[in-house]
PDB file of C-alpha atoms in Angstrom:
ATOM      1  CA  MET I   1    -163.328  44.086 200.135  1.00 81.00           C
ATOM      2  CA  LYS I   2    -166.950  44.650 199.199  1.00 86.00           C
ATOM      3  CA  VAL I   3    -168.721  43.525 196.047  1.00 89.00           C
ATOM      4  CA  ALA I   4    -172.239  44.596 195.101  1.00 88.00           C
ATOM      5  CA  ALA I   5    -174.738  44.987 192.293  1.00 89.00           C
ATOM      6  CA  PHE I   6    -176.651  48.247 191.996  1.00 87.00           C
ATOM      7  CA  SER I   7    -179.068  49.860 189.613  1.00 86.00           C
ATOM      8  CA  ARG I   8    -178.245  53.085 187.804  1.00 82.00           C
ATOM      9  CA  LEU I   9    -180.675  54.989 190.043  1.00 83.00           C
ATOM     10  CA  GLN I  10    -179.097  53.612 193.223  1.00 84.00           C
ATOM     11  CA  ILE I  11    -175.653  54.795 192.124  1.00 80.00           C
ATOM     12  CA  GLU I  12    -176.874  58.196 190.976  1.00 78.00           C
ATOM     13  CA  SER I  13    -178.774  58.808 194.205  1.00 77.00           C
ATOM     14  CA  GLY I  14    -175.707  57.991 196.325  1.00 70.00           C
ATOM     15  CA  MET I  15    -177.208  54.858 197.889  1.00 60.00           C
ATOM     16  CA  ALA I  16    -174.145  52.713 197.247  1.00 62.00           C
ATOM     17  CA  GLY I  17    -172.366  53.575 200.513  1.00 73.00           C
ATOM     18  CA  PHE I  18    -168.918  52.599 199.236  1.00 81.00           C
ATOM     19  CA  ASN I  19    -165.706  54.579 199.764  1.00 82.00           C
ATOM     20  CA  PRO I  20    -165.308  56.151 196.304  1.00 81.00           C
ATOM     21  CA  GLU I  21    -161.532  56.447 196.646  1.00 85.00           C
ATOM     22  CA  ASN I  22    -161.159  52.652 196.822  1.00 88.00           C
ATOM     23  CA  THR I  23    -164.025  51.597 194.569  1.00 88.00           C
ATOM     24  CA  VAL I  24    -164.294  50.800 190.887  1.00 88.00           C
ATOM     25  CA  VAL I  25    -167.568  50.644 189.004  1.00 87.00           C
ATOM     26  CA  PHE I  26    -168.297  48.268 186.151  1.00 89.00           C
ATOM     27  CA  ARG I  27    -171.212  49.810 184.222  1.00 85.00           C
ATOM     28  CA  PHE I  28    -173.231  47.599 181.884  1.00 84.00           C
ATOM     29  CA  TYR I  29    -175.608  48.890 179.227  1.00 79.00           C
ATOM     30  CA  GLU I  30    -177.766  47.150 176.690  1.00 69.00           C
ATOM     31  CA  SER I  31    -177.470  49.838 174.025  1.00 60.00           C
ATOM     32  CA  VAL I  32    -175.418  52.892 173.212  1.00 53.00           C
ATOM     33  CA  ASN I  33    -178.510  55.057 173.756  1.00 55.00           C
ATOM     34  CA  SER I  34    -178.924  53.849 177.346  1.00 53.00           C
ATOM     35  CA  SER I  35    -175.299  54.530 178.270  1.00 49.00           C
ATOM     36  CA  ARG I  36    -175.672  58.285 178.723  1.00 51.00           C
ATOM     37  CA  SER I  37    -177.172  59.859 181.772  1.00 55.00           C
ATOM     38  CA  GLU I  38    -177.519  63.449 182.840  1.00 50.00           C
ATOM     39  CA  LYS I  39    -175.915  62.361 186.126  1.00 53.00           C
ATOM     40  CA  ASP I  40    -172.811  60.736 184.621  1.00 57.00           C
ATOM     41  CA  ASP I  41    -170.570  63.023 186.684  1.00 60.00           C
ATOM     42  CA  VAL I  42    -171.537  61.041 189.809  1.00 62.00           C
ATOM     43  CA  TYR I  43    -169.184  58.331 188.530  1.00 66.00           C
ATOM     44  CA  ASP I  44    -166.197  60.688 188.439  1.00 65.00           C
ATOM     45  CA  LYS I  45    -165.720  60.362 192.204  1.00 67.00           C
ATOM     46  CA  TYR I  46    -164.858  56.661 192.000  1.00 72.00           C
ATOM     47  CA  ALA I  47    -161.263  55.396 191.757  1.00 69.00           C
ATOM     48  CA  GLY I  48    -161.894  53.813 188.393  1.00 70.00           C
ATOM     49  CA  GLY I  49    -164.525  52.582 186.044  1.00 76.00           C
ATOM     50  CA  TYR I  50    -165.266  50.322 183.123  1.00 73.00           C
ATOM     51  CA  ILE I  51    -168.127  50.552 180.659  1.00 74.00           C
ATOM     52  CA  SER I  52    -169.364  47.606 178.621  1.00 76.00           C
ATOM     53  CA  LEU I  53    -172.306  47.084 176.300  1.00 70.00           C
ATOM     54  CA  ILE I  54    -173.858  43.730 177.200  1.00 70.00           C
ATOM     55  CA  ARG I  55    -177.242  42.666 175.952  1.00 63.00           C
ATOM     56  CA  ASP I  56    -179.398  40.871 178.500  1.00 61.00           C
ATOM     57  CA  LEU I  57    -180.564  38.194 176.099  1.00 59.00           C
ATOM     58  CA  ASP I  58    -183.270  35.615 176.402  1.00 54.00           C
ATOM     59  CA  PHE I  59    -181.798  32.663 174.544  1.00 54.00           C
ATOM     60  CA  SER I  60    -185.224  31.191 173.891  1.00 55.00           C
ATOM     61  CA  GLU I  61    -186.032  34.111 171.563  1.00 55.00           C
ATOM     62  CA  PRO I  62    -185.197  33.116 167.957  1.00 51.00           C
ATOM     63  CA  GLU I  63    -184.332  36.700 166.902  1.00 54.00           C
ATOM     64  CA  ASN I  64    -181.276  36.636 169.155  1.00 55.00           C
ATOM     65  CA  ASN I  65    -178.471  35.529 166.870  1.00 57.00           C
ATOM     66  CA  ILE I  66    -176.688  33.814 169.718  1.00 57.00           C
ATOM     67  CA  THR I  67    -176.405  30.070 169.510  1.00 59.00           C
ATOM     68  CA  GLY I  68    -175.275  29.530 173.067  1.00 63.00           C
ATOM     69  CA  TYR I  69    -172.518  29.827 175.599  1.00 66.00           C
ATOM     70  CA  GLU I  70    -169.590  30.304 173.203  1.00 71.00           C
ATOM     71  CA  ASP I  71    -171.241  33.163 171.278  1.00 70.00           C
ATOM     72  CA  TYR I  72    -172.472  35.105 174.275  1.00 73.00           C
ATOM     73  CA  LEU I  73    -170.308  37.717 176.009  1.00 79.00           C
ATOM     74  CA  PRO I  74    -167.174  37.404 173.866  1.00 79.00           C
ATOM     75  CA  GLU I  75    -165.457  40.075 176.005  1.00 83.00           C
ATOM     76  CA  ALA I  76    -165.786  37.966 179.184  1.00 85.00           C
ATOM     77  CA  ASP I  77    -162.053  37.244 179.310  1.00 88.00           C
ATOM     78  CA  VAL I  78    -161.174  40.956 179.195  1.00 89.00           C
ATOM     79  CA  LEU I  79    -163.784  41.815 181.825  1.00 90.00           C
ATOM     80  CA  ALA I  80    -162.623  38.955 184.046  1.00 91.00           C
ATOM     81  CA  GLY I  81    -159.028  40.194 183.752  1.00 91.00           C
ATOM     82  CA  SER I  82    -160.123  43.682 184.816  1.00 90.00           C
ATOM     83  CA  ILE I  83    -162.123  42.324 187.748  1.00 92.00           C
ATOM     84  CA  PHE I  84    -159.199  40.144 188.823  1.00 90.00           C
ATOM     85  CA  ARG I  85    -156.780  43.085 188.588  1.00 89.00           C
ATOM     86  CA  GLU I  86    -159.030  45.262 190.779  1.00 90.00           C
ATOM     87  CA  PHE I  87    -159.348  42.425 193.291  1.00 88.00           C
ATOM     88  CA  LEU I  88    -155.555  42.141 193.504  1.00 87.00           C
ATOM     89  CA  ARG I  89    -155.385  45.898 194.092  1.00 89.00           C
ATOM     90  CA  GLY I  90    -157.771  45.474 197.040  1.00 89.00           C
ATOM     91  CA  ARG I  91    -160.492  47.629 195.561  1.00 90.00           C
ATOM     92  CA  ASP I  92    -164.191  47.393 196.336  1.00 90.00           C
ATOM     93  CA  ILE I  93    -166.179  46.558 193.212  1.00 91.00           C
ATOM     94  CA  ILE I  94    -169.622  47.740 192.160  1.00 90.00           C
ATOM     95  CA  PHE I  95    -171.387  46.216 189.189  1.00 91.00           C
ATOM     96  CA  GLN I  96    -174.112  48.453 187.798  1.00 87.00           C
ATOM     97  CA  CYS I  97    -176.752  47.802 185.170  1.00 84.00           C
ATOM     98  CA  GLU I  98    -180.077  49.512 184.604  1.00 79.00           C
ATOM     99  CA  ASP I  99    -182.053  47.463 187.145  1.00 80.00           C
ATOM    100  CA  GLY I 100    -179.190  46.164 189.278  1.00 77.00           C
ATOM    101  CA  ILE I 101    -180.224  42.531 188.920  1.00 78.00           C
ATOM    102  CA  ARG I 102    -179.792  40.652 185.647  1.00 83.00           C
ATOM    103  CA  ILE I 103    -176.309  41.527 184.380  1.00 85.00           C
ATOM    104  CA  SER I 104    -174.749  43.232 187.394  1.00 88.00           C
ATOM    105  CA  GLY I 105    -176.190  40.534 189.662  1.00 88.00           C
ATOM    106  CA  ALA I 106    -174.567  37.841 187.528  1.00 88.00           C
ATOM    107  CA  PHE I 107    -171.170  39.534 187.714  1.00 90.00           C
ATOM    108  CA  ALA I 108    -171.410  40.284 191.434  1.00 91.00           C
ATOM    109  CA  THR I 109    -172.488  36.754 192.330  1.00 89.00           C
ATOM    110  CA  ALA I 110    -169.722  35.124 190.254  1.00 91.00           C
ATOM    111  CA  THR I 111    -167.111  37.505 191.692  1.00 91.00           C
ATOM    112  CA  ILE I 112    -168.187  36.874 195.279  1.00 89.00           C
ATOM    113  CA  GLU I 113    -168.170  33.107 194.812  1.00 87.00           C
ATOM    114  CA  ILE I 114    -164.730  33.028 193.176  1.00 88.00           C
ATOM    115  CA  PHE I 115    -162.967  35.481 195.489  1.00 84.00           C
ATOM    116  CA  ARG I 116    -164.290  34.057 198.756  1.00 78.00           C
ATOM    117  CA  ALA I 117    -161.935  31.164 198.076  1.00 64.00           C
ATOM    118  CA  PHE I 118    -159.010  33.655 198.222  1.00 64.00           C
ATOM    119  CA  ARG I 119    -160.098  35.676 201.235  1.00 63.00           C
ATOM    120  CA  ASP I 120    -162.715  35.310 203.917  1.00 60.00           C
ATOM    121  CA  ASP I 121    -163.372  39.053 204.149  1.00 59.00           C
ATOM    122  CA  ILE I 122    -165.291  39.353 200.886  1.00 57.00           C
ATOM    123  CA  TYR I 123    -168.556  41.037 201.750  1.00 62.00           C
ATOM    124  CA  GLY I 124    -171.546  40.920 199.470  1.00 62.00           C
ATOM    125  CA  GLU I 125    -174.793  39.134 198.958  1.00 63.00           C
ATOM    126  CA  CYS I 126    -175.410  36.893 196.020  1.00 63.00           C
ATOM    127  CA  THR I 127    -178.238  38.112 193.823  1.00 62.00           C
ATOM    128  CA  GLU I 128    -181.284  36.138 192.700  1.00 69.00           C
ATOM    129  CA  GLY I 129    -182.786  36.558 189.252  1.00 72.00           C
ATOM    130  CA  TYR I 130    -179.512  37.176 187.430  1.00 75.00           C
ATOM    131  CA  ASN I 131    -178.728  36.286 183.820  1.00 78.00           C
ATOM    132  CA  GLU I 132    -177.448  32.719 184.099  1.00 80.00           C
ATOM    133  CA  PHE I 133    -175.450  32.820 180.865  1.00 79.00           C
ATOM    134  CA  ALA I 134    -173.591  35.959 181.984  1.00 83.00           C
ATOM    135  CA  TYR I 135    -172.975  34.370 185.403  1.00 86.00           C
ATOM    136  CA  LYS I 136    -171.618  31.152 183.902  1.00 87.00           C
ATOM    137  CA  LYS I 137    -169.392  32.948 181.416  1.00 87.00           C
ATOM    138  CA  ILE I 138    -167.783  35.360 183.893  1.00 89.00           C
ATOM    139  CA  TYR I 139    -167.536  32.660 186.589  1.00 90.00           C
ATOM    140  CA  ASP I 140    -165.655  30.388 184.168  1.00 90.00           C
ATOM    141  CA  MET I 141    -163.274  33.177 183.144  1.00 90.00           C
ATOM    142  CA  LEU I 142    -162.530  34.165 186.765  1.00 91.00           C
ATOM    143  CA  ALA I 143    -162.064  30.509 187.724  1.00 89.00           C
ATOM    144  CA  ARG I 144    -159.608  30.061 184.863  1.00 87.00           C
ATOM    145  CA  LEU I 145    -157.606  33.100 185.991  1.00 85.00           C
ATOM    146  CA  LYS I 146    -157.563  31.786 189.549  1.00 79.00           C
ATOM    147  CA  ARG I 147    -156.644  28.253 188.478  1.00 76.00           C
ATOM    148  CA  ASP I 148    -153.826  29.405 186.205  1.00 72.00           C
ATOM    149  CA  GLU I 149    -152.564  31.875 188.800  1.00 61.00           C
ATOM    150  CA  TYR I 150    -152.755  34.386 186.004  1.00 51.00           C
ATOM    151  CA  THR I 151    -150.432  37.388 186.504  1.00 50.00           C
ATOM    152  CA  ILE I 152    -152.080  40.533 185.209  1.00 48.00           C
ATOM    153  CA  LEU I 153    -150.387  43.357 187.074  1.00 43.00           C
TER     154      LEU I 153
END
């Protein structure tokens, strides 16, 4: 199983190098306007996909109406369940955001760290510079699913 974080341009240019028939793509966007691309059909070749609007927030900015961990990424449990389900199916997972670092890097790093405890054939490199709140939230949700031996299939 492979796990990776890519930018939108890397996916659209075919740089991912994953077997599309056994790969799902989690696409993250910061706004509805950024979610459309003239090359959206490139995603049709993958076995499955998920789209989520996640703002890459700087919590030190007062205009962000997020007070902390509990308010940020309220859909983390649903996303973690989807990630866990795809892991159990043996699928490769790509996380994609605009730059391939902040949000997708957080998800890829958390996924790699959690699933390496299940299997030693998880391939992927942890990303530096990711959104630490997103990492912590998805890591905690995946860890809870693992700890509870959550059945989602």
